[in-house]
Structure formats: structure tokens, C-alpha cells
Coordinates of C-alpha atoms in Angstrom, one line a residue:
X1 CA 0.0 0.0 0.0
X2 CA 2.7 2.2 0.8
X3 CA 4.5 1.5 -2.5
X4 CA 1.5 2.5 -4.3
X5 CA 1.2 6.0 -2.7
X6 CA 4.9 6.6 -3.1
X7 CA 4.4 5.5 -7.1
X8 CA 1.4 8.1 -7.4
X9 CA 3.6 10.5 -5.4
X10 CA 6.2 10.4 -7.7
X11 CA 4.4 10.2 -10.8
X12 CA 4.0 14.3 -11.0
X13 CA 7.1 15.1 -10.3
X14 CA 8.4 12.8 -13.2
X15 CA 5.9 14.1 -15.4
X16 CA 7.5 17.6 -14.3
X17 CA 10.7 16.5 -14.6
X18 CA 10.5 15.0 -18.0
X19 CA 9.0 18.1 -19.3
X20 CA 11.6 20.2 -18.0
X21 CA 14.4 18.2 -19.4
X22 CA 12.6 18.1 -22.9
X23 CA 12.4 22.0 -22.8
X24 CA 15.8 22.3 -21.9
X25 CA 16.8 19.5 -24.3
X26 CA 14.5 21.5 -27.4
X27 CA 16.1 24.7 -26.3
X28 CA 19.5 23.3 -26.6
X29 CA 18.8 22.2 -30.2
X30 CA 17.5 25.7 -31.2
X31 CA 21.0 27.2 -32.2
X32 CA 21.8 24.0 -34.7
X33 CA 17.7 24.5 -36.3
X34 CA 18.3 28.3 -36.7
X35 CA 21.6 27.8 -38.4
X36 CA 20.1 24.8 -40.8
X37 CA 17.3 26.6 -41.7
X38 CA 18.5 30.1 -42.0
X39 CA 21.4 28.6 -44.6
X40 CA 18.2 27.4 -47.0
X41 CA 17.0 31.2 -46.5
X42 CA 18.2 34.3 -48.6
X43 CA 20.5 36.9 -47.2
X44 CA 17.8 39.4 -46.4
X45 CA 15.3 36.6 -44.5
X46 CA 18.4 36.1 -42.5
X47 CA 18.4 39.3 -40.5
X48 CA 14.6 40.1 -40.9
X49 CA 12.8 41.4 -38.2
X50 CA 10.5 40.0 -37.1
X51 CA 12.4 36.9 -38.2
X52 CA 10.7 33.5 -39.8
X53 CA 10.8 30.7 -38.0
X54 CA 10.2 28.9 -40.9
X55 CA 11.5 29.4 -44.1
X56 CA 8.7 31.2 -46.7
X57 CA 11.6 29.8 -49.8
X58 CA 14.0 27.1 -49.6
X59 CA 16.7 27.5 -51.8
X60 CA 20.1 25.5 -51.9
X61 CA 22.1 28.8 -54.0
X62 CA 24.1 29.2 -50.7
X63 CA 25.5 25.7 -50.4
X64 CA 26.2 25.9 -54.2
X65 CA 28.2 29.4 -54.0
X66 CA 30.2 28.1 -51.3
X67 CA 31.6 24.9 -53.1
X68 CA 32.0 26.7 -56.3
X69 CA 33.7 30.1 -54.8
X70 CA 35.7 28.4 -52.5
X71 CA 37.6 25.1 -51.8
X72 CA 35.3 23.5 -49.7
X73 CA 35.7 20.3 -50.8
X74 CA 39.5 20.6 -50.2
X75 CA 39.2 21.9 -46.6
X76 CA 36.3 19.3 -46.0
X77 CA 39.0 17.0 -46.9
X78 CA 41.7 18.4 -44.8
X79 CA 39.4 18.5 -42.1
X80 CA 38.6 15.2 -42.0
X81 CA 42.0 13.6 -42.9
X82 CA 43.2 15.8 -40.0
X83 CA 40.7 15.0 -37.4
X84 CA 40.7 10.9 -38.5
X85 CA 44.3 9.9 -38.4
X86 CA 45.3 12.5 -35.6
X87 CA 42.5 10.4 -33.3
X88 CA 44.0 7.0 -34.6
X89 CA 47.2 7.9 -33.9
X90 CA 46.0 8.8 -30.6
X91 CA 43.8 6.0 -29.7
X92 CA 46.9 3.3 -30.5
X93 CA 49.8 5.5 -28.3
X94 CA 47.0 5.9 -25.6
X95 CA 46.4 2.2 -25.6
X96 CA 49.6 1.5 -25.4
X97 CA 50.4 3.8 -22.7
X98 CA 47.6 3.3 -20.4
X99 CA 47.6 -0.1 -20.4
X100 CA 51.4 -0.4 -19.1
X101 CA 50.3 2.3 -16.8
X102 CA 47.0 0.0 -15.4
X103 CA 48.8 -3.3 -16.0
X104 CA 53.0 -3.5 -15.8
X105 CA 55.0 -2.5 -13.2
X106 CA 58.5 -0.7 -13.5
X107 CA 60.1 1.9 -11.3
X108 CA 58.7 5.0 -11.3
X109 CA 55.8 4.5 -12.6
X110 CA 53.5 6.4 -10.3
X111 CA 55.6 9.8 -10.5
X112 CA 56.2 8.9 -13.8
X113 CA 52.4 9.0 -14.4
X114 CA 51.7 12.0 -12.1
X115 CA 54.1 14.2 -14.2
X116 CA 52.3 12.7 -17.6
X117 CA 48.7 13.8 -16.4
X118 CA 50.1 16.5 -14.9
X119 CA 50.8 18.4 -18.1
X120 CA 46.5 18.5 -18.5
X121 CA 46.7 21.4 -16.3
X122 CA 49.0 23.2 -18.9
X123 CA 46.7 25.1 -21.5
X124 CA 47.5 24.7 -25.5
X125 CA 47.9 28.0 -25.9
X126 CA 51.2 28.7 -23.6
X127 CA 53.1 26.4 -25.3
X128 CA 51.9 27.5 -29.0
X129 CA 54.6 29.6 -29.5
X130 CA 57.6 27.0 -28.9
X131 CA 55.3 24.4 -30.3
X132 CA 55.5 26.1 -33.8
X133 CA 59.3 27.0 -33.8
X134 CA 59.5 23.0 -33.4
X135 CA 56.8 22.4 -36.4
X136 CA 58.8 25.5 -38.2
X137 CA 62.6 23.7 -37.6
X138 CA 60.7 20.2 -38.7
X139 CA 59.4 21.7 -41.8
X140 CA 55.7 21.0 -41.4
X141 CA 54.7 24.3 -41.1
X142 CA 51.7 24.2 -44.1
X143 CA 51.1 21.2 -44.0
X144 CA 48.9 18.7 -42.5
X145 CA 51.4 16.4 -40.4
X146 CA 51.8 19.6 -39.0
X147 CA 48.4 19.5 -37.4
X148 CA 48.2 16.2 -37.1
X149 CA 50.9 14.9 -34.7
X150 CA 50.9 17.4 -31.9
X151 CA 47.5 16.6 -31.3
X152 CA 49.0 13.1 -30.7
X153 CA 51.0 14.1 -27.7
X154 CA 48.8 14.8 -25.3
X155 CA 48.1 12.6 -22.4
X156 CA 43.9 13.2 -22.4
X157 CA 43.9 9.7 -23.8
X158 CA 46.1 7.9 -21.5
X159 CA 44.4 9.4 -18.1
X160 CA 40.9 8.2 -19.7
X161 CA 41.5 4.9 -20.7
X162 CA 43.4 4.1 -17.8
X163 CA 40.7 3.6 -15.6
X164 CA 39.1 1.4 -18.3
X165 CA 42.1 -1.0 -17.9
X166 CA 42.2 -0.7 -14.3
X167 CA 38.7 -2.2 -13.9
X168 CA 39.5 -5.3 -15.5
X169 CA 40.8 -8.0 -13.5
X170 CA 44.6 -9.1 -13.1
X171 CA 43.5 -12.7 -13.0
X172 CA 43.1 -12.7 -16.7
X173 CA 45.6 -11.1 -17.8
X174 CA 47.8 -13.6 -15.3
X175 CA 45.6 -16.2 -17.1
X176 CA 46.9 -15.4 -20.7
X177 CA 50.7 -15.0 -19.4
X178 CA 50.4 -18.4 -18.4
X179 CA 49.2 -19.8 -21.9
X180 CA 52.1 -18.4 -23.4
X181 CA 50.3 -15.1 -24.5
X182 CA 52.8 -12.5 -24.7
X183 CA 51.8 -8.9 -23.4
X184 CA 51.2 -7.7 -26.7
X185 CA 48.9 -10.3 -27.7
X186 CA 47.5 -9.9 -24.0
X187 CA 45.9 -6.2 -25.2
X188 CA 44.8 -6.8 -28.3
X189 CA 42.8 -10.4 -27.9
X190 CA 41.6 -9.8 -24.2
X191 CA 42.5 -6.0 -22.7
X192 CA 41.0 -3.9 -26.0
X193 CA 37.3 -5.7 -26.7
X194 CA 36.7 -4.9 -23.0
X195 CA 37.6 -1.8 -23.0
X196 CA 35.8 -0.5 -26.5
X197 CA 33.1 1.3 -24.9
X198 CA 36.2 3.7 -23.8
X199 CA 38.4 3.7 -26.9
X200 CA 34.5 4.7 -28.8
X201 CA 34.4 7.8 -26.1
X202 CA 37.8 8.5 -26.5
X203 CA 37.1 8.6 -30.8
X204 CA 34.6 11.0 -30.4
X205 CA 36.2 13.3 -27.9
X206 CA 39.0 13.8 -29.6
X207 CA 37.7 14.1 -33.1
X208 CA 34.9 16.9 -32.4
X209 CA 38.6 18.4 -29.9
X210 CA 40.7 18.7 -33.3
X211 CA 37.9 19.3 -35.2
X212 CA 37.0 22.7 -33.9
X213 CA 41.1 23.2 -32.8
X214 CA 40.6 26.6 -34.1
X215 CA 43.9 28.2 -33.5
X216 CA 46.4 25.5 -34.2
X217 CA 45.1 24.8 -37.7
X218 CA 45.1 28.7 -38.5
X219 CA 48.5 29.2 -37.0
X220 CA 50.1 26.1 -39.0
X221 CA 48.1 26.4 -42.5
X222 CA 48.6 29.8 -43.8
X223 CA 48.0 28.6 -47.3
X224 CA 44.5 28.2 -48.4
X225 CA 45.2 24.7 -50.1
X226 CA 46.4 23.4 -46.3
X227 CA 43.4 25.0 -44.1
X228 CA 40.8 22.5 -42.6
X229 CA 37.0 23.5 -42.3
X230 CA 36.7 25.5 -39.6
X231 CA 39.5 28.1 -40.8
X232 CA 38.2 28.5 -44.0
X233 CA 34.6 29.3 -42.8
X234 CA 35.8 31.6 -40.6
X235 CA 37.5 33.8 -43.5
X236 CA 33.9 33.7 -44.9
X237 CA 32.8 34.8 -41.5
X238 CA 35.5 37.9 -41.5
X239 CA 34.7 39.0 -45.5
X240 CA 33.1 41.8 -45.6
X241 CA 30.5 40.1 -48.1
X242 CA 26.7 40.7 -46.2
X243 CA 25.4 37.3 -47.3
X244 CA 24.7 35.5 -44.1
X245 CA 23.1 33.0 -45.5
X246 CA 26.1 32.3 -47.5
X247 CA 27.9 31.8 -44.4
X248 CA 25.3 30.5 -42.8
X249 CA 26.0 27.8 -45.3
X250 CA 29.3 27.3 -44.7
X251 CA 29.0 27.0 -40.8
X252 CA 26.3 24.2 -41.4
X253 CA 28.8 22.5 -43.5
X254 CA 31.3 22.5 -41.1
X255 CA 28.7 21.0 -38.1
X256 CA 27.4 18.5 -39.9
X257 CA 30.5 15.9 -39.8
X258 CA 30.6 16.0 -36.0
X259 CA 27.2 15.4 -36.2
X260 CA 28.1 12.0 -38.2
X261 CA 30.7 10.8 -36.3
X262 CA 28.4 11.3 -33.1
X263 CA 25.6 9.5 -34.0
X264 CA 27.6 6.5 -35.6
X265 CA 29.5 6.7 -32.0
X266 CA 26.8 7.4 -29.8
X267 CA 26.1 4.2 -27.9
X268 CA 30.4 3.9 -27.9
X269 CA 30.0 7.6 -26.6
X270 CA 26.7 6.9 -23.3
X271 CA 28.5 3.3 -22.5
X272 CA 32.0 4.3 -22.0
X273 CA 31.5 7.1 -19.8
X274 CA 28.7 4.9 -17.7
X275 CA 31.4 2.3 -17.4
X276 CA 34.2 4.8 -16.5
X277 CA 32.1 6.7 -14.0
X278 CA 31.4 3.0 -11.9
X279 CA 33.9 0.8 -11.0
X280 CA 33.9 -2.6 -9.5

């Protein structure tokens, strides 16, 4: 009886609360709806007043203009070649790393480790400057390896998937050693299916991260061949040209392969932080 009032105590406030996370949720997604629809808009429905909500004309001239006035093909692609192998890269050093930090044991290795995740506390930005005299002296300024690999040293990764390989049990990897396993074969058969969920969070982090890395790619690629996505719509976004829906355009086509990768990750994305907020 008692359960039965507490269930029709509770059911307002879930009601409530469901509505107010929808609201929320709707509001949130208002930003990415105004920019979709206000790129299928003309220039002057843009900044009308009061504004349409929906668009009266739907016309795809914008999305055209930007392909054929600009390279947008070519920074899609440097964008994306950029964004994929720098994550890769990443995902096989952090692997690597974490797992002798979870799993081997050698001298030092906790103040070895401290000083590694202690360098998370350092922001990008106040080592930019020595950071591109050593991409200058290496010759990669405008070019892409030049955006690509010191995204690979950081050590985001390696603090994240450690606690992945923490919660599995020494017992098996003990197991494996004893069947003649060796410690390689040890993290790719047993240690990396286990710890997917992770590696999937990890993929998506760190693409959307170098993605939208902004200032790196604009200090490195000067050249208009070598800039990614998000440089080259933001020269559209500082022309002088008053066609916001033109660069309305060109902002939705820079969202839209996060918005891929996230829902092709997603379950990776909700599993691996549930399993690395809980351990056994």
C-alpha cells in the first residue's frame, strides 16, 4: 500500500521533470535549427525582423556558392583527414600507454604518471609559441602532419582509458601470461574488446577536440590549399561580403561531420563514460 502511494507521489514530479528536461533538451537544439534553416534562407530573410521561423523559400544557391567560390571540398577533406588519423594515432599511443600504466609494473611509474597527467593542467595555448618554432625547424609548417601529430601528444587519452584497464581484473591477464600469451597479444585479444566502450568515447572526444582546434590549424596552415573546415569558414565569417546566409552555409557544413561521427559513436560515446564513471 505504501509502495502505491509513493508510485502516485512520484508520478507528477516525473511528469515535471521529464517536461523540463525536454524543454531544456528542445532549447539546446534551437541554435543547430536556426543555423540549418537560416542557410536554405536568402541573405535578407536572415536578418529580418520579425524573423521567420520557418523558411517562406528554400533554396540551396548558398550551399552551391560556397563549393564553387571556395575550396570547400578541399578543406572538408583536410578536415577530415586531420581530425581521423590524428584520433587514430592517438587511440593506438593511448592504448599502449595506459595499459602499461594500469597493468605492468617498473620503477617510477607512479611519478612517472603524475608528471604525464600533470601536463593536463598546462593550457595549448602557452606552449603555442615553442610548439610552432619546433613544427617550423621540422618543416611541417603548411602542411597537414603539421596538425596532425601534436595533437598526438597529449596525455587526455592515456588518463581516460586508464581507468578502463584498471577495472578489468589481473587474473586474466595472469591467465593469458600463463598460456604463453605475450603482453602484446594480451591487449589486443583480451584488454582492447573490454575496453571498446572507452576507446569509442575517446574517438569521439578527440575528433569533435581537433575538429573545432581553431587556433592551431590557422597558426600552421597559412595557405589556403592546407586550411581544414573550420579556418576557411571563418575567413567567410570575416569578409566583408553581407550574405549570411552564404555563411550560414558554410558553418552548417562545417557542423554536420561531427554530427556523423556522433551519432555513428553514440552508444560507444553513453557506454564508455557509464562504465568509466562505476567501477567494480
Amino acid at each position: 500500500m505504501f509502495g502505491r502511494k509513493d508510485k502516485i507521489k512520484k508520478e507528477p514530479f516525473d511528469i515535471a521533470s521529464n517536461i523540463f528536461v525536454t524543454f531544456f533538451a528542445v532549447l539546446s537544439l534551437f541554435p543547430l535549427y536556426w543555423l540549418f534553416t537560416s542557410s536554405l534562407k536568402n541573405s535578407s530573410d536572415v536578418v529580418k525582423m520579425p524573423p521567420d521561423w520557418f523558411p517562406k523559400t528554400i533554396t540551396l544557391s548558398n550551399y552551391i556558392e560556397v563549393f564553387n567560390s571556395q575550396p570547400a571540398l578541399r578543406w572538408t577533406y583536410n578536415s577530415l583527414v586531420v581530425s581521423l588519423v590524428s584520433t587514430v594515432a592517438l587511440i593506438v599511443v593511448s592504448c599502449l600507454a595506459a595499459y602499461a600504466f594500469s597493468k605492468l609494473k617498473f620503477k617510477g611509474k607512479n611519478v612517472l604518471f603524475i608528471i604525464f597527467i600533470s601536463s593536463l593542467m598546462v593550457p595549448k595555448e602557452v606552449v603555442i609559441v615553442p610548439l610552432f618554432r619546433i613544427i617550423q625547424d621540422l618543416g611541417m609548417v603548411n602542411t597537414l602532419n603539421g596538425m596532425i601529430w601534436p595533437n598526438v601528444a597529449t596525455a587526455f587519452g592515456v588518463f581516460l582509458l586508464k581507468g578502463f584497464f584498471d577495472s578489468i581484473p589481473d587474473s586474466l591477464r595472469e591467465s593469458a601470461k600463463m598460456d604463453g600469451a605475450s603482453e602484446l597479444k594480451v591487449l589486443y585479444q583480451i584488454m582492447l574488446p573490454i575496453v571498446k566502450p572507452g576507446i569509442g568515447a575517446l574517438f569521439i572526444l578527440n575528433f569533435v577536440q581537433v575538429w573545432n582546434d581553431y587556433l592551431w590549424q590557422l597558426v600552421v596552415g597559412q595557405q589556403n590549399e592546407v586550411k581544414t573546415l573550420m579556418v576557411g569558414v571563418a575567413t567567410l565569417m570575416q569578409d566583408l561580403n553581407p550574405n549570411f546566409a552564404y555563411k550560414m552555409a558554410g558553418a552548417t557544413v562545417a557542423a554536420i561531420p561531427m554530427l556523423i561521427i556522433f551519432v555513428l559513436f553514440q552508444n560507444y560515446f553513453t557506454r564508455g563514460l557509464s562504465m568509466g564513471a562505476v567501477k567494480e
